[in-house]
Coordinates of C-alpha atoms in Angstrom, one line a residue:
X1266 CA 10.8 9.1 20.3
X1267 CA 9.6 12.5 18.7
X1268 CA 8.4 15.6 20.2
X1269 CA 6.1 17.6 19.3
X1270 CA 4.6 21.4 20.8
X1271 CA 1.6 21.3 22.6
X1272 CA -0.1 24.4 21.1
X1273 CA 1.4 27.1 20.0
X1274 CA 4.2 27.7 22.6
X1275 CA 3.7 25.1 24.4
X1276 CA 5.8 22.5 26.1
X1277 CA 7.3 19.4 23.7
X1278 CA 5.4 16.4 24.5
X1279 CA 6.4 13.0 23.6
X1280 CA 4.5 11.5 20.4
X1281 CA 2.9 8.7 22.6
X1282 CA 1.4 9.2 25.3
X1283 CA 0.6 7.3 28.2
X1284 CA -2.7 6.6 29.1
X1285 CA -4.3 5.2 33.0
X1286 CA -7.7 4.0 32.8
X1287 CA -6.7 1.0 33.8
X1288 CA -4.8 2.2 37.0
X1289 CA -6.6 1.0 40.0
X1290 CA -9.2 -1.6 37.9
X1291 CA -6.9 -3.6 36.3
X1292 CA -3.6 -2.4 37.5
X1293 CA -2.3 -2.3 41.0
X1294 CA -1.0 0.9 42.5
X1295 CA 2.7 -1.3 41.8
X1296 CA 2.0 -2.3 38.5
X1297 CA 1.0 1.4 37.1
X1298 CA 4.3 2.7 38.6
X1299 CA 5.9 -0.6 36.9
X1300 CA 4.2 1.0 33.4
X1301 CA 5.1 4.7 34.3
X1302 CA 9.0 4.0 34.7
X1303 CA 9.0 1.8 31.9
X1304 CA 7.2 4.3 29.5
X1305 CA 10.0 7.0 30.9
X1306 CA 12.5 5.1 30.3
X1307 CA 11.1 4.9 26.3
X1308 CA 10.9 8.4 26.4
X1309 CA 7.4 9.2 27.0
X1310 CA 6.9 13.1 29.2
X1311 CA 3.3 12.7 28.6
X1312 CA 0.5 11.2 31.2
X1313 CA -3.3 11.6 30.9
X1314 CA -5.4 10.7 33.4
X1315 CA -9.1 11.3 34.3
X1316 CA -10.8 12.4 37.8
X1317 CA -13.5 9.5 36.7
X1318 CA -10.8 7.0 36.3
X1319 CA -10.5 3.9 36.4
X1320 CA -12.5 2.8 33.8
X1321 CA -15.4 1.0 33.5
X1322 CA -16.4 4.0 36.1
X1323 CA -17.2 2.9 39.8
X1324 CA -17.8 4.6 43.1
X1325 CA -15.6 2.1 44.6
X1326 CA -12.6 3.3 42.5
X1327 CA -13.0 6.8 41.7
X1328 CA -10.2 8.5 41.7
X1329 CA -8.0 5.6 42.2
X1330 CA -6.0 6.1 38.7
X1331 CA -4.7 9.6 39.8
X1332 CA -4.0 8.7 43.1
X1333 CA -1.7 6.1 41.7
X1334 CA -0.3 8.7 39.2
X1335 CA 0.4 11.0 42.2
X1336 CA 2.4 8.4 44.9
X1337 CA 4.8 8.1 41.5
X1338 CA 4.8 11.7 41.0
X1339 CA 5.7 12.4 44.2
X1340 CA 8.8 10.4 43.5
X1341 CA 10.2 12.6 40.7
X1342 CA 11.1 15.8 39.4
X1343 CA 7.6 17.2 38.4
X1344 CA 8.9 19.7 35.7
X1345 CA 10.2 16.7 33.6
X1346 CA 6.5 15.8 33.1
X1347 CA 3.7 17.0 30.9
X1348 CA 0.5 15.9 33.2
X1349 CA -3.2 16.0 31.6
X1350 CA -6.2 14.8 33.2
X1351 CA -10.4 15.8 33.0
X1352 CA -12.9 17.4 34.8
X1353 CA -16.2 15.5 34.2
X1354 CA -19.6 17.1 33.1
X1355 CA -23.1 16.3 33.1
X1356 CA -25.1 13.4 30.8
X1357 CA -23.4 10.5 33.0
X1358 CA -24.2 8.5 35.7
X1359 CA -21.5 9.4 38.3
X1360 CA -23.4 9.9 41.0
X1361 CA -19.9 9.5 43.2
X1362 CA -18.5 12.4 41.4
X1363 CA -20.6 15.7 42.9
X1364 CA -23.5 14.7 42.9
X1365 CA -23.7 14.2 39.1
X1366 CA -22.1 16.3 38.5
X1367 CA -25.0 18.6 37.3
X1368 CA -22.7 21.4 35.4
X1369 CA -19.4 22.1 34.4
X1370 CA -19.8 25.9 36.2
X1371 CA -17.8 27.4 38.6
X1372 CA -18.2 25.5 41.4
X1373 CA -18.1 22.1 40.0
X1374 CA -15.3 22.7 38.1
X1375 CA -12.9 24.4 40.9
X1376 CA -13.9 21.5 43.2
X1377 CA -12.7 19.0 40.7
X1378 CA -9.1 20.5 40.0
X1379 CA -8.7 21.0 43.8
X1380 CA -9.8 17.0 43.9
X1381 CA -7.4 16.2 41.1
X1382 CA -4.2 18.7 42.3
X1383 CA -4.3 16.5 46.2
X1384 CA -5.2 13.2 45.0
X1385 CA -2.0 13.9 42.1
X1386 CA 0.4 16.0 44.7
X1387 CA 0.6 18.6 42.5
X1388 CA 0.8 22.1 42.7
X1389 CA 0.0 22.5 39.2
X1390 CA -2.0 20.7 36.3
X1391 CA 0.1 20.8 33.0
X1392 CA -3.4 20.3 30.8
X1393 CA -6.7 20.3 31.9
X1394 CA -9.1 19.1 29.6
X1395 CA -13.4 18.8 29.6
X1396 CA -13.8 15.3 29.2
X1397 CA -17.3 15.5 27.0
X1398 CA -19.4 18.8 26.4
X1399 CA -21.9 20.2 28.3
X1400 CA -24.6 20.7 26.3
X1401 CA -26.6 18.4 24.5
X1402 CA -24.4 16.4 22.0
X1403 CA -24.1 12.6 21.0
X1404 CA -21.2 10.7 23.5
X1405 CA -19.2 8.0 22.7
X1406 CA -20.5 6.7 19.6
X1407 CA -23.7 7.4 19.9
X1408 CA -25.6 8.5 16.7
X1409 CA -27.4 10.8 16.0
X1410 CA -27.2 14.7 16.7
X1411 CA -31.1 15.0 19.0
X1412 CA -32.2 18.3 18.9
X1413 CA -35.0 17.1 21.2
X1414 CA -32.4 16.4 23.8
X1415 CA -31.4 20.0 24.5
X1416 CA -31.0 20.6 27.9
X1417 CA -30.1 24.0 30.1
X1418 CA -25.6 24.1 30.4
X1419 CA -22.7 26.1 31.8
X1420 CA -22.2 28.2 28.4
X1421 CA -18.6 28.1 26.7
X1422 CA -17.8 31.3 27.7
X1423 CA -19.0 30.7 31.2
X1424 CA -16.7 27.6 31.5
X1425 CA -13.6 29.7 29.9
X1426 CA -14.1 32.3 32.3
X1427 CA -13.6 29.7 35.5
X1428 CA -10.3 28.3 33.6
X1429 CA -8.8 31.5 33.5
X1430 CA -9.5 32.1 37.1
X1431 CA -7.2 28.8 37.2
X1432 CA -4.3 29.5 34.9
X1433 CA -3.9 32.8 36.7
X1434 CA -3.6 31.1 39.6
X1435 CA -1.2 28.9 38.8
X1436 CA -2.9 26.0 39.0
X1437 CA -3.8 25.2 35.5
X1438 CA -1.0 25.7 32.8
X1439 CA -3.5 25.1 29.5
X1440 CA -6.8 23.8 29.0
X1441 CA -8.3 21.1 26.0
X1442 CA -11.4 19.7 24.8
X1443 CA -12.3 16.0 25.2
X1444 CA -14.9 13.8 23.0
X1445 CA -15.8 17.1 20.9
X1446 CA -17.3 18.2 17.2
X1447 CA -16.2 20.9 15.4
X1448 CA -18.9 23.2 16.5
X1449 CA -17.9 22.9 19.7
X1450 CA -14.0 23.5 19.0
X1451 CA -14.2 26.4 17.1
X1452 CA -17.2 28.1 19.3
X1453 CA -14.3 27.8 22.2
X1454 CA -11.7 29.3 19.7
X1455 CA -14.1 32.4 19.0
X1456 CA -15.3 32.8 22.7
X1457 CA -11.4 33.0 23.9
X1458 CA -10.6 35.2 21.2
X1459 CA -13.5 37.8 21.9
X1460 CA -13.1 37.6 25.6
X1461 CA -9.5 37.1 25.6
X1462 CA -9.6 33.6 27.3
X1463 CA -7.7 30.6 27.6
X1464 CA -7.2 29.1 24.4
X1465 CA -7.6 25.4 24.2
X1466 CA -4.5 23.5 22.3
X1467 CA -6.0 19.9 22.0
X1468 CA -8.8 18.0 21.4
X1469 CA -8.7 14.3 22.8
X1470 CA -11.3 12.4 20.9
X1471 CA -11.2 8.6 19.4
X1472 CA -9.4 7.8 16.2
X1473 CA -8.5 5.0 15.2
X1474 CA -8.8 2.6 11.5
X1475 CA -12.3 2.0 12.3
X1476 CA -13.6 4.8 13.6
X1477 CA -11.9 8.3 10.9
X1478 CA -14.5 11.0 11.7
X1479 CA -12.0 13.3 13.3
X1480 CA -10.8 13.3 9.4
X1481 CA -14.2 14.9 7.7
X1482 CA -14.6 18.5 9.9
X1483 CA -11.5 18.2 13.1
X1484 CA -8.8 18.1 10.7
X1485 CA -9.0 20.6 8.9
X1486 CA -8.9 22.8 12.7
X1487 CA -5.8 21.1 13.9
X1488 CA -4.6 22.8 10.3
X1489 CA -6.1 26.2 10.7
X1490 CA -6.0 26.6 14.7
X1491 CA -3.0 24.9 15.5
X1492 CA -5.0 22.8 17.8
X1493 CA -3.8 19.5 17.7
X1494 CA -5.3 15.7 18.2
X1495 CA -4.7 13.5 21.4
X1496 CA -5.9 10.3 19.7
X1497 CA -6.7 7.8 21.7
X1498 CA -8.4 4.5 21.9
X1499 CA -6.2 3.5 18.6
X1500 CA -6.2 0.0 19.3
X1501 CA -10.3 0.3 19.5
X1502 CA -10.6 -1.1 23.1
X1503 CA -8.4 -4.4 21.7
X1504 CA -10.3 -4.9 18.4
X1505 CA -7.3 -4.2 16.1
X1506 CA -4.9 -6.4 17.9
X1507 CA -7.2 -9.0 16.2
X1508 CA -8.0 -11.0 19.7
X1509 CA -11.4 -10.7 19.0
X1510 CA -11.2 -12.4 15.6
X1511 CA -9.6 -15.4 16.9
X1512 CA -11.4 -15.3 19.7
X1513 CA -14.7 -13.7 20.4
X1514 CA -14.5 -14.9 24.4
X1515 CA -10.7 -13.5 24.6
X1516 CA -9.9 -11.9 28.2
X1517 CA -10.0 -7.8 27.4
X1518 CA -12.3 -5.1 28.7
X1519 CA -15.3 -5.9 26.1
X1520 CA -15.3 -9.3 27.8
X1521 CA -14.9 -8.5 31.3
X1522 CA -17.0 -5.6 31.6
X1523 CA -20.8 -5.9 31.0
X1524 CA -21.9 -2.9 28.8
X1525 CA -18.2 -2.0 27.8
X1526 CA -17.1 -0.4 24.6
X1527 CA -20.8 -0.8 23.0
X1528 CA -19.3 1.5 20.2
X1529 CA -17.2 -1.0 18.8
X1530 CA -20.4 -3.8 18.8
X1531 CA -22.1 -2.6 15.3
X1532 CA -22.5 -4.2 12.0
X1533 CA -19.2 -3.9 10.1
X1534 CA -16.8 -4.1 12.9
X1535 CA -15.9 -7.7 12.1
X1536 CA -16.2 -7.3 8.5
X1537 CA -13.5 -4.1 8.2
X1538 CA -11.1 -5.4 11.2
X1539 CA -10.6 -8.9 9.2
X1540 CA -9.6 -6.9 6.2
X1541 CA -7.4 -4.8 8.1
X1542 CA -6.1 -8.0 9.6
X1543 CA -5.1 -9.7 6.1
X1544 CA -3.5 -6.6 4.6
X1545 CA -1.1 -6.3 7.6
X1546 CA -0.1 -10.4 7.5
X1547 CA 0.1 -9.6 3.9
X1548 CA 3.0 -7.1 5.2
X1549 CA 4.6 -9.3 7.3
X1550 CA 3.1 -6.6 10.3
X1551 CA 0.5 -7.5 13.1
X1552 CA -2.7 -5.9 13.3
X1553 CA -1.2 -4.0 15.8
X1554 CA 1.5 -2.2 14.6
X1555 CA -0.7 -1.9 10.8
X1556 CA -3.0 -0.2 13.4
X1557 CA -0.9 1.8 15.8
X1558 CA 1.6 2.9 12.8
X1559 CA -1.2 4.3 10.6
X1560 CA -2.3 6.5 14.0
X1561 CA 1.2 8.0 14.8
X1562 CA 1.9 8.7 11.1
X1563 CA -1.0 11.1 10.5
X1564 CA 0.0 14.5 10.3
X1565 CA -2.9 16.3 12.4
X1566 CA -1.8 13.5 15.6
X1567 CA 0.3 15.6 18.3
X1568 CA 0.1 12.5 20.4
X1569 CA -1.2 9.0 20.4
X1570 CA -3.0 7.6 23.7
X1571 CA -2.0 4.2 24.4
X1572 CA -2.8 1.8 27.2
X1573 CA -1.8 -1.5 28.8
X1574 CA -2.5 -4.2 30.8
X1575 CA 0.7 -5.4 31.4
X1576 CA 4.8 -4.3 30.1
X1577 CA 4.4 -7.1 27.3
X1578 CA 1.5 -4.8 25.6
X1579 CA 2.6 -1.8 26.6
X1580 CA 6.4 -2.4 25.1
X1581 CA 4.9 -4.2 21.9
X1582 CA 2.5 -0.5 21.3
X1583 CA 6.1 1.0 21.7
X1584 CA 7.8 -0.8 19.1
X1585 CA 5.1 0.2 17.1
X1586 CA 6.4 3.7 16.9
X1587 CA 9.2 2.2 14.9
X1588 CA 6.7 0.8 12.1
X1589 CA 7.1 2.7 8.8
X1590 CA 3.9 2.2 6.3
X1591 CA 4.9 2.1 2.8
X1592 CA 2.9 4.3 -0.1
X1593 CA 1.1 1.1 -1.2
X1594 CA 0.3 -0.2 2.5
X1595 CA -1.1 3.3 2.6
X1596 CA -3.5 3.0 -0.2
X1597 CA -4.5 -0.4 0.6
X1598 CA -5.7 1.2 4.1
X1599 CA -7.7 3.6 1.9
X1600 CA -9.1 1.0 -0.5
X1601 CA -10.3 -0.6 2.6
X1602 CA -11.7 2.2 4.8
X1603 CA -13.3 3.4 0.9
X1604 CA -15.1 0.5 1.1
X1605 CA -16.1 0.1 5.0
X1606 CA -15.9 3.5 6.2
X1607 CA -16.4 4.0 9.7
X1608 CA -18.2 0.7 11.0
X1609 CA -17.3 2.6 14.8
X1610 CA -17.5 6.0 15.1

């Protein structure tokens, strides 16, 4: 496993990360500590978790994921561990969560690290990220940019101001962005800068083969800024394991869940994921180590997000970190994304 700085003196987080959603839906409280001791025994220092988790998001389970993060916490020595999880904003049905919530302000956003620090029996939270922006700005796929959508939010500054009150309390060690544009990431970098702020050191947003954007504007930040990608969803909720070509009914999230991943159900998706699916049998790979390799090899990646259902997946996503794409299994990729772009973004 490699290790790389999380911002610019930061602490050295493992490549992979492990990622939760699935703690308390469909994990038990056993079977996520079953996952979290195998991952550390792999290497992995690096857990992100949600207060909205599990996912798909339910009143009847909020919350669950960190709780189950936290009885395995409790268990170990908490400096060995690099802990992330989000505060949730506005534009989302979580009624559970605050009432909305209605703003990332003060008030909302204090309440949820106090909720996050007892329910993960932590004194401190290693990264706290916004999970999506305030203001008015396209979620999850959704296309396009609205400008009729704007809407009164907590400004940038405003929300800066209430995570320093945190990191000098001690309870917040560094702050990140979640599901965000380029706008958004630099007007963050500018507003810390003028009002000497907390500066945010990652930005945790989808990549994966179908779905590149982070390429055309992020990129070129993580070079500048030094703040770094948290890639997750590189497996594109199961679609590049290539279940779904075999079988469109396959057991997965998409299947169970009514609603779920409606990202990854556009015109293309098919077309670009059976081409990705030759060119790896064509190099004696799976689709998902073509998939998982080409994530953890890309320079502007600090740490890849991945998630499991069970120790089979997880250890196969592992292995995948051993997967070395040759210069022409490179350019293949490129031929094909040249020619399908981003059926998912």
């Amino acid at each position: 496993m490699a290790y790389r700085p999380l911002g610019e003196g930061g602490p050295q987080v493992s490549a992979i990360c492990l990622g939760t959603m699935t703690f308390g839906q469909q994990n038990s409280e056993a079977e996520a500590h079953d996952q979290l001791d195998f991952a550390v025994e792999r290497g992995i220092n690096f857990i992100d978790t949600a207060e909205m988790y599990p996912v798909p998001a339910r009143a009847e389970t909020s919350g669950e994921t960190e709780r189950f993060v936290g009885s395995w916490l409790a268990r170990q020595l908490r400096e060995k561990f690099v802990i992330a999880t989000k505060v949730a904003g506005p534009a989302r049905s979580l009624e559970w969560i605050r009432g909305g919530p209605p703003a990332l302000d003060r008030a909302n956003i204090r309440a949820a690290v106090e909720g996050s620090l007892r329910r993960l029996r932590t004194d401190y939270i290693d990264l706290y990220q916004l999970h999506w922006p305030a203001r008015n700005q396209p979620l999850f796929g959704q296309m396009p940019f609205d400008p009729a959508r704007e809407r009164e939010c907590t400004s940038i500054r405003a929300q800066l101001e209430v995570l320093a009150e945190l990191v000098a309390e001690g309870k917040v060690r560094r702050v990140g962005l979640s599901n965000e544009q380029p706008w958004g990431v630099m007007s963050f970098l500018h507003e810390a800068k003028a009002f000497d702020l907390p500066r945010v050191v990652s930005i945790q947003n989808a990549y994966n083969l179908l779905n590149r954007v982070y390429e055309y504007g992020l990129s070129e930040i993580t070079l500048r800024e030094n703040v770094g990608l948290l890639a997750y969803s590189p497996l594109a909720f199961g679609h590049l394991t290539g279940k779904y070509l075999a079988d469109p009914a396959a057991p997965g999230r998409i299947n169970a869940f009514d609603n779920f991943g409606v990202r990854y159900a556009k015109p293309g998706v098919s077309q670009a994921t059976t081409r990705y699916a030759e060119l790896a049998r064509s190099r004696g790979l799976s689709l998902t180590q073509l998939a998982l390799g080409w994530v953890y090899s890309r320079w502007f990646v600090t740490s890849t997000i991945i998630g499991a259902t069970s120790l089979a997946q997880l250890g196969e996503n592992l292995d995948a970190w051993d997967v070395q794409l040759d210069e022409e299994t490179v350019a293949a990729i490129e031929q094909i994304h040249l020619e399908h772009g981003n059926p998912a973004p």
